[in-house]
PDB file of N, CA and C in Angstrom:
ATOM      1  N   LEU A   1      88.344 -92.091 -93.396  1.00 57.00           N
ATOM      2  CA  LEU A   1      88.659 -90.591 -92.759  1.00 57.00           C
ATOM      3  C   LEU A   1      89.468 -90.908 -91.644  1.00 57.00           C
ATOM      4  N   LEU A   2      90.790 -89.556 -91.715  1.00 56.00           N
ATOM      5  CA  LEU A   2      91.479 -89.471 -90.960  1.00 56.00           C
ATOM      6  C   LEU A   2      91.218 -88.447 -89.891  1.00 56.00           C
ATOM      7  N   LEU A   3      91.235 -88.762 -88.871  1.00 57.00           N
ATOM      8  CA  LEU A   3      91.040 -87.584 -87.781  1.00 57.00           C
ATOM      9  C   LEU A   3      92.205 -87.483 -87.030  1.00 57.00           C
ATOM     10  N   LEU A   4      92.709 -86.182 -86.936  1.00 57.00           N
ATOM     11  CA  LEU A   4      93.905 -86.023 -86.344  1.00 57.00           C
ATOM     12  C   LEU A   4      93.210 -85.091 -85.093  1.00 57.00           C
ATOM     13  N   CYS A   5      94.253 -85.665 -83.837  1.00 56.00           N
ATOM     14  CA  CYS A   5      94.050 -84.841 -82.782  1.00 56.00           C
ATOM     15  C   CYS A   5      95.165 -84.524 -82.212  1.00 56.00           C
ATOM     16  N   TYR A   6      95.457 -82.442 -81.680  1.00 51.00           N
ATOM     17  CA  TYR A   6      96.634 -82.606 -81.401  1.00 51.00           C
ATOM     18  C   TYR A   6      96.210 -82.419 -80.088  1.00 51.00           C
ATOM     19  N   THR A   7      97.295 -82.283 -79.153  1.00 50.00           N
ATOM     20  CA  THR A   7      97.545 -82.403 -77.866  1.00 50.00           C
ATOM     21  C   THR A   7      98.374 -81.028 -77.686  1.00 50.00           C
ATOM     22  N   GLU A   8      98.475 -80.439 -76.445  1.00 44.00           N
ATOM     23  CA  GLU A   8      99.764 -79.408 -76.365  1.00 44.00           C
ATOM     24  C   GLU A   8     100.676 -79.861 -76.198  1.00 44.00           C
ATOM     25  N   GLU A   9     101.092 -81.071 -75.978  1.00 51.00           N
ATOM     26  CA  GLU A   9     102.444 -81.908 -75.884  1.00 51.00           C
ATOM     27  C   GLU A   9     103.040 -81.816 -77.571  1.00 51.00           C
ATOM     28  N   GLU A  10     101.714 -81.994 -78.490  1.00 77.00           N
ATOM     29  CA  GLU A  10     102.508 -82.265 -79.930  1.00 77.00           C
ATOM     30  C   GLU A  10     102.916 -80.993 -80.594  1.00 77.00           C
ATOM     31  N   ALA A  11     102.881 -79.976 -79.963  1.00 87.00           N
ATOM     32  CA  ALA A  11     102.947 -79.085 -80.659  1.00 87.00           C
ATOM     33  C   ALA A  11     104.393 -78.345 -80.677  1.00 87.00           C
ATOM     34  N   VAL A  12     105.058 -78.133 -81.572  1.00 92.00           N
ATOM     35  CA  VAL A  12     106.602 -77.719 -82.065  1.00 92.00           C
ATOM     36  C   VAL A  12     106.440 -76.291 -82.744  1.00 92.00           C
ATOM     37  N   ILE A  13     108.015 -76.013 -82.623  1.00 94.00           N
ATOM     38  CA  ILE A  13     108.002 -74.658 -83.239  1.00 94.00           C
ATOM     39  C   ILE A  13     108.564 -75.017 -84.615  1.00 94.00           C
ATOM     40  N   VAL A  14     107.697 -74.355 -85.619  1.00 94.00           N
ATOM     41  CA  VAL A  14     107.907 -74.162 -87.074  1.00 94.00           C
ATOM     42  C   VAL A  14     108.990 -73.289 -87.409  1.00 94.00           C
ATOM     43  N   SER A  15     108.588 -72.084 -86.639  1.00 96.00           N
ATOM     44  CA  SER A  15     109.743 -71.043 -87.327  1.00 96.00           C
ATOM     45  C   SER A  15     109.972 -70.272 -85.944  1.00 96.00           C
ATOM     46  N   GLY A  16     111.330 -70.024 -85.454  1.00 97.00           N
ATOM     47  CA  GLY A  16     111.863 -69.525 -84.643  1.00 97.00           C
ATOM     48  C   GLY A  16     111.791 -68.402 -84.438  1.00 97.00           C
ATOM     49  N   LEU A  17     112.226 -67.346 -83.307  1.00 98.00           N
ATOM     50  CA  LEU A  17     112.894 -65.985 -83.377  1.00 98.00           C
ATOM     51  C   LEU A  17     114.026 -66.136 -84.417  1.00 98.00           C
ATOM     52  N   LYS A  18     114.080 -64.738 -84.551  1.00 98.00           N
ATOM     53  CA  LYS A  18     115.443 -64.514 -85.272  1.00 98.00           C
ATOM     54  C   LYS A  18     116.103 -63.244 -84.759  1.00 98.00           C
ATOM     55  N   ASN A  19     117.343 -63.488 -84.320  1.00 98.00           N
ATOM     56  CA  ASN A  19     118.335 -62.032 -83.607  1.00 98.00           C
ATOM     57  C   ASN A  19     117.790 -60.916 -85.130  1.00 98.00           C
ATOM     58  N   THR A  20     117.643 -59.476 -83.661  1.00 97.00           N
ATOM     59  CA  THR A  20     116.998 -58.463 -84.981  1.00 97.00           C
ATOM     60  C   THR A  20     118.100 -57.514 -84.197  1.00 97.00           C
ATOM     61  N   ASP A  21     118.675 -56.598 -85.293  1.00 97.00           N
ATOM     62  CA  ASP A  21     119.381 -55.501 -85.002  1.00 97.00           C
ATOM     63  C   ASP A  21     118.553 -54.304 -85.631  1.00 97.00           C
ATOM     64  N   VAL A  22     118.140 -53.369 -84.844  1.00 97.00           N
ATOM     65  CA  VAL A  22     117.533 -51.839 -85.185  1.00 97.00           C
ATOM     66  C   VAL A  22     118.478 -50.683 -84.560  1.00 97.00           C
ATOM     67  N   PHE A  23     117.474 -49.670 -84.932  1.00 95.00           N
ATOM     68  CA  PHE A  23     118.780 -48.097 -84.622  1.00 95.00           C
ATOM     69  C   PHE A  23     117.199 -47.849 -83.708  1.00 95.00           C
ATOM     70  N   VAL A  24     117.951 -46.883 -82.459  1.00 95.00           N
ATOM     71  CA  VAL A  24     116.979 -46.682 -81.964  1.00 95.00           C
ATOM     72  C   VAL A  24     115.810 -45.621 -82.273  1.00 95.00           C
ATOM     73  N   GLY A  25     114.639 -45.884 -81.768  1.00 95.00           N
ATOM     74  CA  GLY A  25     113.393 -44.852 -82.103  1.00 95.00           C
ATOM     75  C   GLY A  25     113.062 -46.023 -83.059  1.00 95.00           C
ATOM     76  N   GLU A  26     113.417 -47.054 -83.502  1.00 96.00           N
ATOM     77  CA  GLU A  26     112.475 -47.997 -84.618  1.00 96.00           C
ATOM     78  C   GLU A  26     111.786 -48.785 -83.933  1.00 96.00           C
ATOM     79  N   SER A  27     111.491 -49.902 -84.719  1.00 97.00           N
ATOM     80  CA  SER A  27     110.571 -50.886 -84.085  1.00 97.00           C
ATOM     81  C   SER A  27     111.483 -52.091 -84.463  1.00 97.00           C
ATOM     82  N   ALA A  28     111.291 -53.203 -83.515  1.00 98.00           N
ATOM     83  CA  ALA A  28     111.798 -54.703 -83.778  1.00 98.00           C
ATOM     84  C   ALA A  28     110.890 -55.424 -83.637  1.00 98.00           C
ATOM     85  N   THR A  29     110.754 -56.640 -84.265  1.00 98.00           N
ATOM     86  CA  THR A  29     109.564 -57.309 -84.492  1.00 98.00           C
ATOM     87  C   THR A  29     109.880 -58.773 -84.237  1.00 98.00           C
ATOM     88  N   PHE A  30     109.395 -59.457 -83.973  1.00 98.00           N
ATOM     89  CA  PHE A  30     109.978 -60.887 -83.031  1.00 98.00           C
ATOM     90  C   PHE A  30     108.784 -61.837 -83.689  1.00 98.00           C
ATOM     91  N   THR A  31     108.409 -62.713 -84.182  1.00 98.00           N
ATOM     92  CA  THR A  31     107.675 -63.950 -84.929  1.00 98.00           C
ATOM     93  C   THR A  31     107.942 -65.239 -84.056  1.00 98.00           C
ATOM     94  N   CYS A  32     106.904 -65.879 -83.769  1.00 97.00           N
ATOM     95  CA  CYS A  32     107.207 -67.343 -84.040  1.00 97.00           C
ATOM     96  C   CYS A  32     106.255 -68.325 -84.269  1.00 97.00           C
ATOM     97  N   GLU A  33     106.506 -69.194 -84.894  1.00 97.00           N
ATOM     98  CA  GLU A  33     104.935 -69.973 -85.821  1.00 97.00           C
ATOM     99  C   GLU A  33     105.240 -71.154 -85.005  1.00 97.00           C
ATOM    100  N   LEU A  34     103.663 -71.705 -84.784  1.00 95.00           N
ATOM    101  CA  LEU A  34     103.510 -73.016 -83.795  1.00 95.00           C
ATOM    102  C   LEU A  34     102.670 -74.034 -84.867  1.00 95.00           C
ATOM    103  N   SER A  35     102.939 -75.053 -84.783  1.00 94.00           N
ATOM    104  CA  SER A  35     102.969 -75.852 -85.614  1.00 94.00           C
ATOM    105  C   SER A  35     101.219 -76.050 -85.312  1.00 94.00           C
ATOM    106  N   HIS A  36     100.636 -75.889 -84.731  1.00 88.00           N
ATOM    107  CA  HIS A  36      98.925 -75.833 -84.359  1.00 88.00           C
ATOM    108  C   HIS A  36      98.565 -75.015 -83.138  1.00 88.00           C
ATOM    109  N   PRO A  37      97.245 -74.386 -83.424  1.00 91.00           N
ATOM    110  CA  PRO A  37      96.912 -73.190 -82.241  1.00 91.00           C
ATOM    111  C   PRO A  37      96.529 -74.079 -81.040  1.00 91.00           C
ATOM    112  N   GLY A  38      96.526 -73.271 -79.807  1.00 86.00           N
ATOM    113  CA  GLY A  38      95.804 -74.246 -78.979  1.00 86.00           C
ATOM    114  C   GLY A  38      96.937 -74.132 -77.629  1.00 86.00           C
ATOM    115  N   VAL A  39      97.939 -73.669 -78.075  1.00 88.00           N
ATOM    116  CA  VAL A  39      99.334 -74.188 -77.044  1.00 88.00           C
ATOM    117  C   VAL A  39      98.433 -72.867 -75.816  1.00 88.00           C
ATOM    118  N   LYS A  40      98.618 -73.705 -74.370  1.00 86.00           N
ATOM    119  CA  LYS A  40      98.341 -72.253 -73.710  1.00 86.00           C
ATOM    120  C   LYS A  40      99.641 -72.284 -73.171  1.00 86.00           C
ATOM    121  N   ASN A  41      99.585 -70.832 -71.739  1.00 90.00           N
ATOM    122  CA  ASN A  41     100.166 -70.394 -71.244  1.00 90.00           C
ATOM    123  C   ASN A  41     101.696 -69.727 -71.709  1.00 90.00           C
ATOM    124  N   VAL A  42     101.077 -68.888 -73.362  1.00 93.00           N
ATOM    125  CA  VAL A  42     101.761 -68.200 -74.282  1.00 93.00           C
ATOM    126  C   VAL A  42     102.440 -66.843 -73.423  1.00 93.00           C
ATOM    127  N   GLN A  43     104.318 -66.570 -73.100  1.00 97.00           N
ATOM    128  CA  GLN A  43     104.617 -65.265 -72.963  1.00 97.00           C
ATOM    129  C   GLN A  43     105.898 -65.473 -73.177  1.00 97.00           C
ATOM    130  N   TRP A  44     105.938 -63.760 -73.824  1.00 98.00           N
ATOM    131  CA  TRP A  44     106.878 -62.974 -74.081  1.00 98.00           C
ATOM    132  C   TRP A  44     107.982 -62.483 -72.692  1.00 98.00           C
ATOM    133  N   TRP A  45     109.282 -63.046 -73.442  1.00 97.00           N
ATOM    134  CA  TRP A  45     109.771 -61.842 -71.945  1.00 97.00           C
ATOM    135  C   TRP A  45     110.866 -61.287 -72.503  1.00 97.00           C
ATOM    136  N   LEU A  46     111.526 -60.396 -71.910  1.00 97.00           N
ATOM    137  CA  LEU A  46     113.037 -59.307 -72.465  1.00 97.00           C
ATOM    138  C   LEU A  46     114.118 -59.458 -71.618  1.00 97.00           C
ATOM    139  N   ASP A  47     114.850 -60.148 -71.252  1.00 96.00           N
ATOM    140  CA  ASP A  47     115.766 -60.351 -69.807  1.00 96.00           C
ATOM    141  C   ASP A  47     115.440 -60.935 -68.838  1.00 96.00           C
ATOM    142  N   GLY A  48     114.094 -61.794 -68.856  1.00 93.00           N
ATOM    143  CA  GLY A  48     113.950 -62.379 -68.087  1.00 93.00           C
ATOM    144  C   GLY A  48     112.666 -61.444 -67.442  1.00 93.00           C
ATOM    145  N   SER A  49     111.965 -60.546 -67.854  1.00 96.00           N
ATOM    146  CA  SER A  49     110.905 -59.957 -67.223  1.00 96.00           C
ATOM    147  C   SER A  49     109.916 -60.381 -68.493  1.00 96.00           C
ATOM    148  N   PRO A  50     108.822 -60.337 -68.050  1.00 97.00           N
ATOM    149  CA  PRO A  50     107.382 -60.483 -68.736  1.00 97.00           C
ATOM    150  C   PRO A  50     107.238 -59.424 -69.880  1.00 97.00           C
ATOM    151  N   LEU A  51     106.215 -59.757 -70.275  1.00 97.00           N
ATOM    152  CA  LEU A  51     106.306 -58.539 -71.042  1.00 97.00           C
ATOM    153  C   LEU A  51     104.616 -58.871 -71.510  1.00 97.00           C
ATOM    154  N   HIS A  52     104.019 -56.945 -71.533  1.00 95.00           N
ATOM    155  CA  HIS A  52     102.772 -56.983 -71.421  1.00 95.00           C
ATOM    156  C   HIS A  52     102.223 -56.267 -72.255  1.00 95.00           C
ATOM    157  N   ASN A  53     100.917 -56.491 -73.249  1.00 95.00           N
ATOM    158  CA  ASN A  53     100.498 -55.667 -74.081  1.00 95.00           C
ATOM    159  C   ASN A  53     100.172 -54.362 -74.035  1.00 95.00           C
ATOM    160  N   ASN A  54     101.283 -53.320 -74.898  1.00 94.00           N
ATOM    161  CA  ASN A  54     100.580 -52.200 -74.430  1.00 94.00           C
ATOM    162  C   ASN A  54     100.926 -51.359 -75.285  1.00 94.00           C
ATOM    163  N   PHE A  55     101.115 -50.039 -75.143  1.00 89.00           N
ATOM    164  CA  PHE A  55     101.151 -49.029 -76.556  1.00 89.00           C
ATOM    165  C   PHE A  55     102.739 -48.876 -77.039  1.00 89.00           C
ATOM    166  N   VAL A  56     103.336 -49.480 -76.362  1.00 92.00           N
ATOM    167  CA  VAL A  56     105.170 -50.115 -76.608  1.00 92.00           C
ATOM    168  C   VAL A  56     105.027 -51.415 -76.849  1.00 92.00           C
ATOM    169  N   THR A  57     104.362 -51.709 -76.055  1.00 97.00           N
ATOM    170  CA  THR A  57     104.686 -53.764 -76.465  1.00 97.00           C
ATOM    171  C   THR A  57     103.247 -54.071 -76.918  1.00 97.00           C
ATOM    172  N   GLU A  58     103.443 -54.386 -78.409  1.00 97.00           N
ATOM    173  CA  GLU A  58     102.855 -54.708 -79.158  1.00 97.00           C
ATOM    174  C   GLU A  58     102.718 -56.241 -79.130  1.00 97.00           C
ATOM    175  N   ILE A  59     101.868 -57.244 -78.524  1.00 97.00           N
ATOM    176  CA  ILE A  59     101.484 -58.382 -78.560  1.00 97.00           C
ATOM    177  C   ILE A  59     100.324 -59.099 -79.481  1.00 97.00           C
ATOM    178  N   SER A  60     100.726 -59.848 -80.633  1.00 96.00           N
ATOM    179  CA  SER A  60      99.359 -60.254 -81.561  1.00 96.00           C
ATOM    180  C   SER A  60      99.736 -61.980 -81.642  1.00 96.00           C
ATOM    181  N   GLU A  61      98.232 -62.087 -82.264  1.00 95.00           N
ATOM    182  CA  GLU A  61      97.868 -63.995 -82.266  1.00 95.00           C
ATOM    183  C   GLU A  61      97.425 -63.542 -83.781  1.00 95.00           C
ATOM    184  N   GLN A  62      97.968 -64.801 -84.626  1.00 95.00           N
ATOM    185  CA  GLN A  62      97.162 -65.075 -86.057  1.00 95.00           C
ATOM    186  C   GLN A  62      97.127 -66.361 -86.072  1.00 95.00           C
ATOM    187  N   ASP A  63      95.522 -66.866 -86.183  1.00 93.00           N
ATOM    188  CA  ASP A  63      95.278 -68.480 -86.514  1.00 93.00           C
ATOM    189  C   ASP A  63      95.390 -69.039 -84.669  1.00 93.00           C
ATOM    190  N   GLY A  64      96.146 -68.326 -84.057  1.00 91.00           N
ATOM    191  CA  GLY A  64      96.428 -69.256 -82.489  1.00 91.00           C
ATOM    192  C   GLY A  64      97.696 -69.869 -83.049  1.00 91.00           C
ATOM    193  N   MET A  65      98.575 -69.838 -83.812  1.00 94.00           N
ATOM    194  CA  MET A  65      99.884 -70.585 -84.598  1.00 94.00           C
ATOM    195  C   MET A  65     101.165 -69.527 -84.794  1.00 94.00           C
ATOM    196  N   ILE A  66     100.613 -68.021 -85.094  1.00 96.00           N
ATOM    197  CA  ILE A  66     101.690 -67.126 -85.210  1.00 96.00           C
ATOM    198  C   ILE A  66     101.621 -65.810 -84.247  1.00 96.00           C
ATOM    199  N   HIS A  67     102.992 -66.156 -83.965  1.00 97.00           N
ATOM    200  CA  HIS A  67     102.476 -65.138 -82.299  1.00 97.00           C
ATOM    201  C   HIS A  67     104.054 -63.985 -82.941  1.00 97.00           C
ATOM    202  N   THR A  68     103.471 -63.049 -82.039  1.00 98.00           N
ATOM    203  CA  THR A  68     103.753 -61.493 -82.949  1.00 98.00           C
ATOM    204  C   THR A  68     104.284 -60.983 -81.647  1.00 98.00           C
ATOM    205  N   LEU A  69     105.561 -60.631 -81.413  1.00 98.00           N
ATOM    206  CA  LEU A  69     105.756 -58.954 -80.549  1.00 98.00           C
ATOM    207  C   LEU A  69     106.173 -58.060 -81.345  1.00 98.00           C
ATOM    208  N   THR A  70     106.302 -56.672 -81.083  1.00 98.00           N
ATOM    209  CA  THR A  70     106.599 -55.521 -81.985  1.00 98.00           C
ATOM    210  C   THR A  70     106.748 -54.647 -80.191  1.00 98.00           C
ATOM    211  N   LEU A  71     108.200 -54.207 -80.591  1.00 98.00           N
ATOM    212  CA  LEU A  71     108.768 -53.369 -79.480  1.00 98.00           C
ATOM    213  C   LEU A  71     108.356 -51.910 -80.037  1.00 98.00           C
ATOM    214  N   ASN A  72     108.052 -50.632 -79.969  1.00 97.00           N
ATOM    215  CA  ASN A  72     108.290 -49.653 -80.674  1.00 97.00           C
ATOM    216  C   ASN A  72     108.951 -48.818 -80.053  1.00 97.00           C
ATOM    217  N   ASP A  73     109.216 -47.997 -80.651  1.00 96.00           N
ATOM    218  CA  ASP A  73     110.372 -46.764 -80.277  1.00 96.00           C
ATOM    219  C   ASP A  73     111.463 -46.948 -79.291  1.00 96.00           C
ATOM    220  N   VAL A  74     112.096 -48.011 -79.735  1.00 96.00           N
ATOM    221  CA  VAL A  74     113.063 -49.004 -78.680  1.00 96.00           C
ATOM    222  C   VAL A  74     114.248 -48.013 -78.575  1.00 96.00           C
ATOM    223  N   ALA A  75     114.967 -48.393 -77.185  1.00 94.00           N
ATOM    224  CA  ALA A  75     116.032 -47.430 -76.952  1.00 94.00           C
ATOM    225  C   ALA A  75     117.089 -48.326 -76.717  1.00 94.00           C
ATOM    226  N   CYS A  76     118.234 -47.896 -76.381  1.00 92.00           N
ATOM    227  CA  CYS A  76     119.312 -48.849 -76.265  1.00 92.00           C
ATOM    228  C   CYS A  76     119.447 -49.523 -75.347  1.00 92.00           C
ATOM    229  N   HIS A  77     118.791 -49.148 -73.870  1.00 93.00           N
ATOM    230  CA  HIS A  77     118.645 -50.464 -72.876  1.00 93.00           C
ATOM    231  C   HIS A  77     117.766 -50.821 -73.249  1.00 93.00           C
ATOM    232  N   ASP A  78     116.745 -51.383 -74.083  1.00 95.00           N
ATOM    233  CA  ASP A  78     116.088 -52.524 -74.586  1.00 95.00           C
ATOM    234  C   ASP A  78     116.859 -53.803 -74.913  1.00 95.00           C
ATOM    235  N   SER A  79     118.309 -53.530 -75.340  1.00 97.00           N
ATOM    236  CA  SER A  79     118.861 -54.903 -76.108  1.00 97.00           C
ATOM    237  C   SER A  79     118.952 -55.311 -75.246  1.00 97.00           C
ATOM    238  N   GLY A  80     118.987 -56.490 -75.494  1.00 97.00           N
ATOM    239  CA  GLY A  80     118.999 -57.981 -75.315  1.00 97.00           C
ATOM    240  C   GLY A  80     118.442 -59.408 -75.423  1.00 97.00           C
ATOM    241  N   THR A  81     118.077 -60.263 -74.807  1.00 98.00           N
ATOM    242  CA  THR A  81     117.345 -61.580 -75.237  1.00 98.00           C
ATOM    243  C   THR A  81     115.544 -61.713 -75.155  1.00 98.00           C
ATOM    244  N   VAL A  82     115.114 -61.491 -76.108  1.00 98.00           N
ATOM    245  CA  VAL A  82     113.968 -62.009 -76.241  1.00 98.00           C
ATOM    246  C   VAL A  82     113.369 -63.496 -76.001  1.00 98.00           C
ATOM    247  N   THR A  83     112.580 -63.664 -75.301  1.00 98.00           N
ATOM    248  CA  THR A  83     112.267 -64.993 -75.246  1.00 98.00           C
ATOM    249  C   THR A  83     110.665 -65.255 -75.399  1.00 98.00           C
ATOM    250  N   PHE A  84     110.326 -66.292 -75.897  1.00 98.00           N
ATOM    251  CA  PHE A  84     108.837 -66.587 -76.558  1.00 98.00           C
ATOM    252  C   PHE A  84     108.634 -68.257 -76.035  1.00 98.00           C
ATOM    253  N   ARG A  85     107.800 -67.819 -74.849  1.00 96.00           N
ATOM    254  CA  ARG A  85     107.470 -70.042 -74.530  1.00 96.00           C
ATOM    255  C   ARG A  85     105.624 -69.735 -74.565  1.00 96.00           C
ATOM    256  N   ALA A  86     105.570 -70.881 -74.714  1.00 94.00           N
ATOM    257  CA  ALA A  86     104.201 -71.597 -75.203  1.00 94.00           C
ATOM    258  C   ALA A  86     104.046 -73.017 -74.725  1.00 94.00           C
ATOM    259  N   GLY A  87     104.083 -73.175 -73.372  1.00 90.00           N
ATOM    260  CA  GLY A  87     103.569 -74.360 -72.844  1.00 90.00           C
ATOM    261  C   GLY A  87     105.324 -74.763 -72.334  1.00 90.00           C
ATOM    262  N   SER A  88     105.545 -75.892 -72.992  1.00 90.00           N
ATOM    263  CA  SER A  88     106.756 -75.920 -72.585  1.00 90.00           C
ATOM    264  C   SER A  88     107.712 -75.756 -73.958  1.00 90.00           C
ATOM    265  N   LEU A  89     107.237 -75.352 -74.915  1.00 93.00           N
ATOM    266  CA  LEU A  89     108.109 -74.935 -75.892  1.00 93.00           C
ATOM    267  C   LEU A  89     108.921 -73.306 -75.542  1.00 93.00           C
ATOM    268  N   ILE A  90     110.287 -72.976 -76.142  1.00 96.00           N
ATOM    269  CA  ILE A  90     111.231 -71.724 -75.871  1.00 96.00           C
ATOM    270  C   ILE A  90     111.875 -71.493 -77.217  1.00 96.00           C
ATOM    271  N   SER A  91     111.724 -70.273 -77.566  1.00 97.00           N
ATOM    272  CA  SER A  91     112.628 -69.821 -78.697  1.00 97.00           C
ATOM    273  C   SER A  91     113.168 -68.409 -77.924  1.00 97.00           C
ATOM    274  N   SER A  92     114.289 -67.803 -78.837  1.00 98.00           N
ATOM    275  CA  SER A  92     115.266 -66.934 -77.939  1.00 98.00           C
ATOM    276  C   SER A  92     115.538 -66.687 -78.857  1.00 98.00           C
ATOM    277  N   ALA A  93     115.289 -64.919 -78.997  1.00 98.00           N
ATOM    278  CA  ALA A  93     116.663 -64.653 -80.134  1.00 98.00           C
ATOM    279  C   ALA A  93     117.333 -63.112 -79.259  1.00 98.00           C
ATOM    280  N   LYS A  94     118.099 -62.761 -79.933  1.00 98.00           N
ATOM    281  CA  LYS A  94     119.089 -61.222 -79.339  1.00 98.00           C
ATOM    282  C   LYS A  94     118.438 -60.475 -80.097  1.00 98.00           C
ATOM    283  N   LEU A  95     118.407 -59.278 -79.389  1.00 98.00           N
ATOM    284  CA  LEU A  95     118.048 -58.031 -79.758  1.00 98.00           C
ATOM    285  C   LEU A  95     119.032 -56.874 -79.858  1.00 98.00           C
ATOM    286  N   LEU A  96     119.723 -56.374 -80.676  1.00 97.00           N
ATOM    287  CA  LEU A  96     120.464 -55.226 -80.475  1.00 97.00           C
ATOM    288  C   LEU A  96     119.820 -53.375 -80.989  1.00 97.00           C
ATOM    289  N   VAL A  97     119.725 -52.889 -80.331  1.00 96.00           N
ATOM    290  CA  VAL A  97     119.522 -51.801 -80.281  1.00 96.00           C
ATOM    291  C   VAL A  97     120.852 -50.632 -80.269  1.00 96.00           C
ATOM    292  N   LYS A  98     120.974 -50.075 -81.855  1.00 95.00           N
ATOM    293  CA  LYS A  98     121.814 -49.484 -82.255  1.00 95.00           C
ATOM    294  C   LYS A  98     122.331 -48.154 -81.970  1.00 95.00           C
ATOM    295  N   GLY A  99     122.492 -47.196 -81.310  1.00 89.00           N
ATOM    296  CA  GLY A  99     122.314 -46.397 -81.237  1.00 89.00           C
ATOM    297  C   GLY A  99     123.095 -45.155 -82.347  1.00 89.00           C
ATOM    298  N   ILE A 100     122.261 -43.714 -83.097  1.00 73.00           N
ATOM    299  CA  ILE A 100     123.119 -42.816 -83.473  1.00 73.00           C
ATOM    300  C   ILE A 100     124.002 -42.131 -83.439  1.00 73.00           C
ATOM    301  N   LEU A 101     124.982 -42.221 -84.278  1.00 68.00           N
ATOM    302  CA  LEU A 101     126.370 -41.132 -83.935  1.00 68.00           C
ATOM    303  C   LEU A 101     126.336 -39.947 -84.573  1.00 68.00           C
ATOM    304  N   LEU A 102     125.648 -38.797 -83.715  1.00 67.00           N
ATOM    305  CA  LEU A 102     125.868 -37.543 -84.728  1.00 67.00           C
ATOM    306  C   LEU A 102     127.227 -36.922 -84.718  1.00 67.00           C
ATOM    307  N   LEU A 103     127.513 -36.788 -85.799  1.00 66.00           N
ATOM    308  CA  LEU A 103     128.919 -35.904 -85.953  1.00 66.00           C
ATOM    309  C   LEU A 103     128.674 -34.416 -86.181  1.00 66.00           C
ATOM    310  N   GLU A 104     129.211 -33.717 -85.637  1.00 62.00           N
ATOM    311  CA  GLU A 104     129.086 -31.913 -85.248  1.00 62.00           C
ATOM    312  C   GLU A 104     129.857 -31.779 -86.333  1.00 62.00           C
TER     313      GLU A 104
END
């Protein structure tokens, strides 16, 4: 019988954030997968500002390992660096919100 005991320090990022390009008004989704659940102090940031779960910013977690951030109805000023932190683990990616050029 092999018993595996995990501590927070042993967690690693299995799949990190990926750069995302979307148009104004669309949703942008970022996903980070950890090697195991139970990592404390999980936080999402956009350009250094902490994000909180609300109707525009959806933060979810599946099985304690797959962490997802969805930014709804994005605007040009939402472009920046999205960062996921879980304990000492950090993953970042760029969000580029592209405007729509209307030709008269």
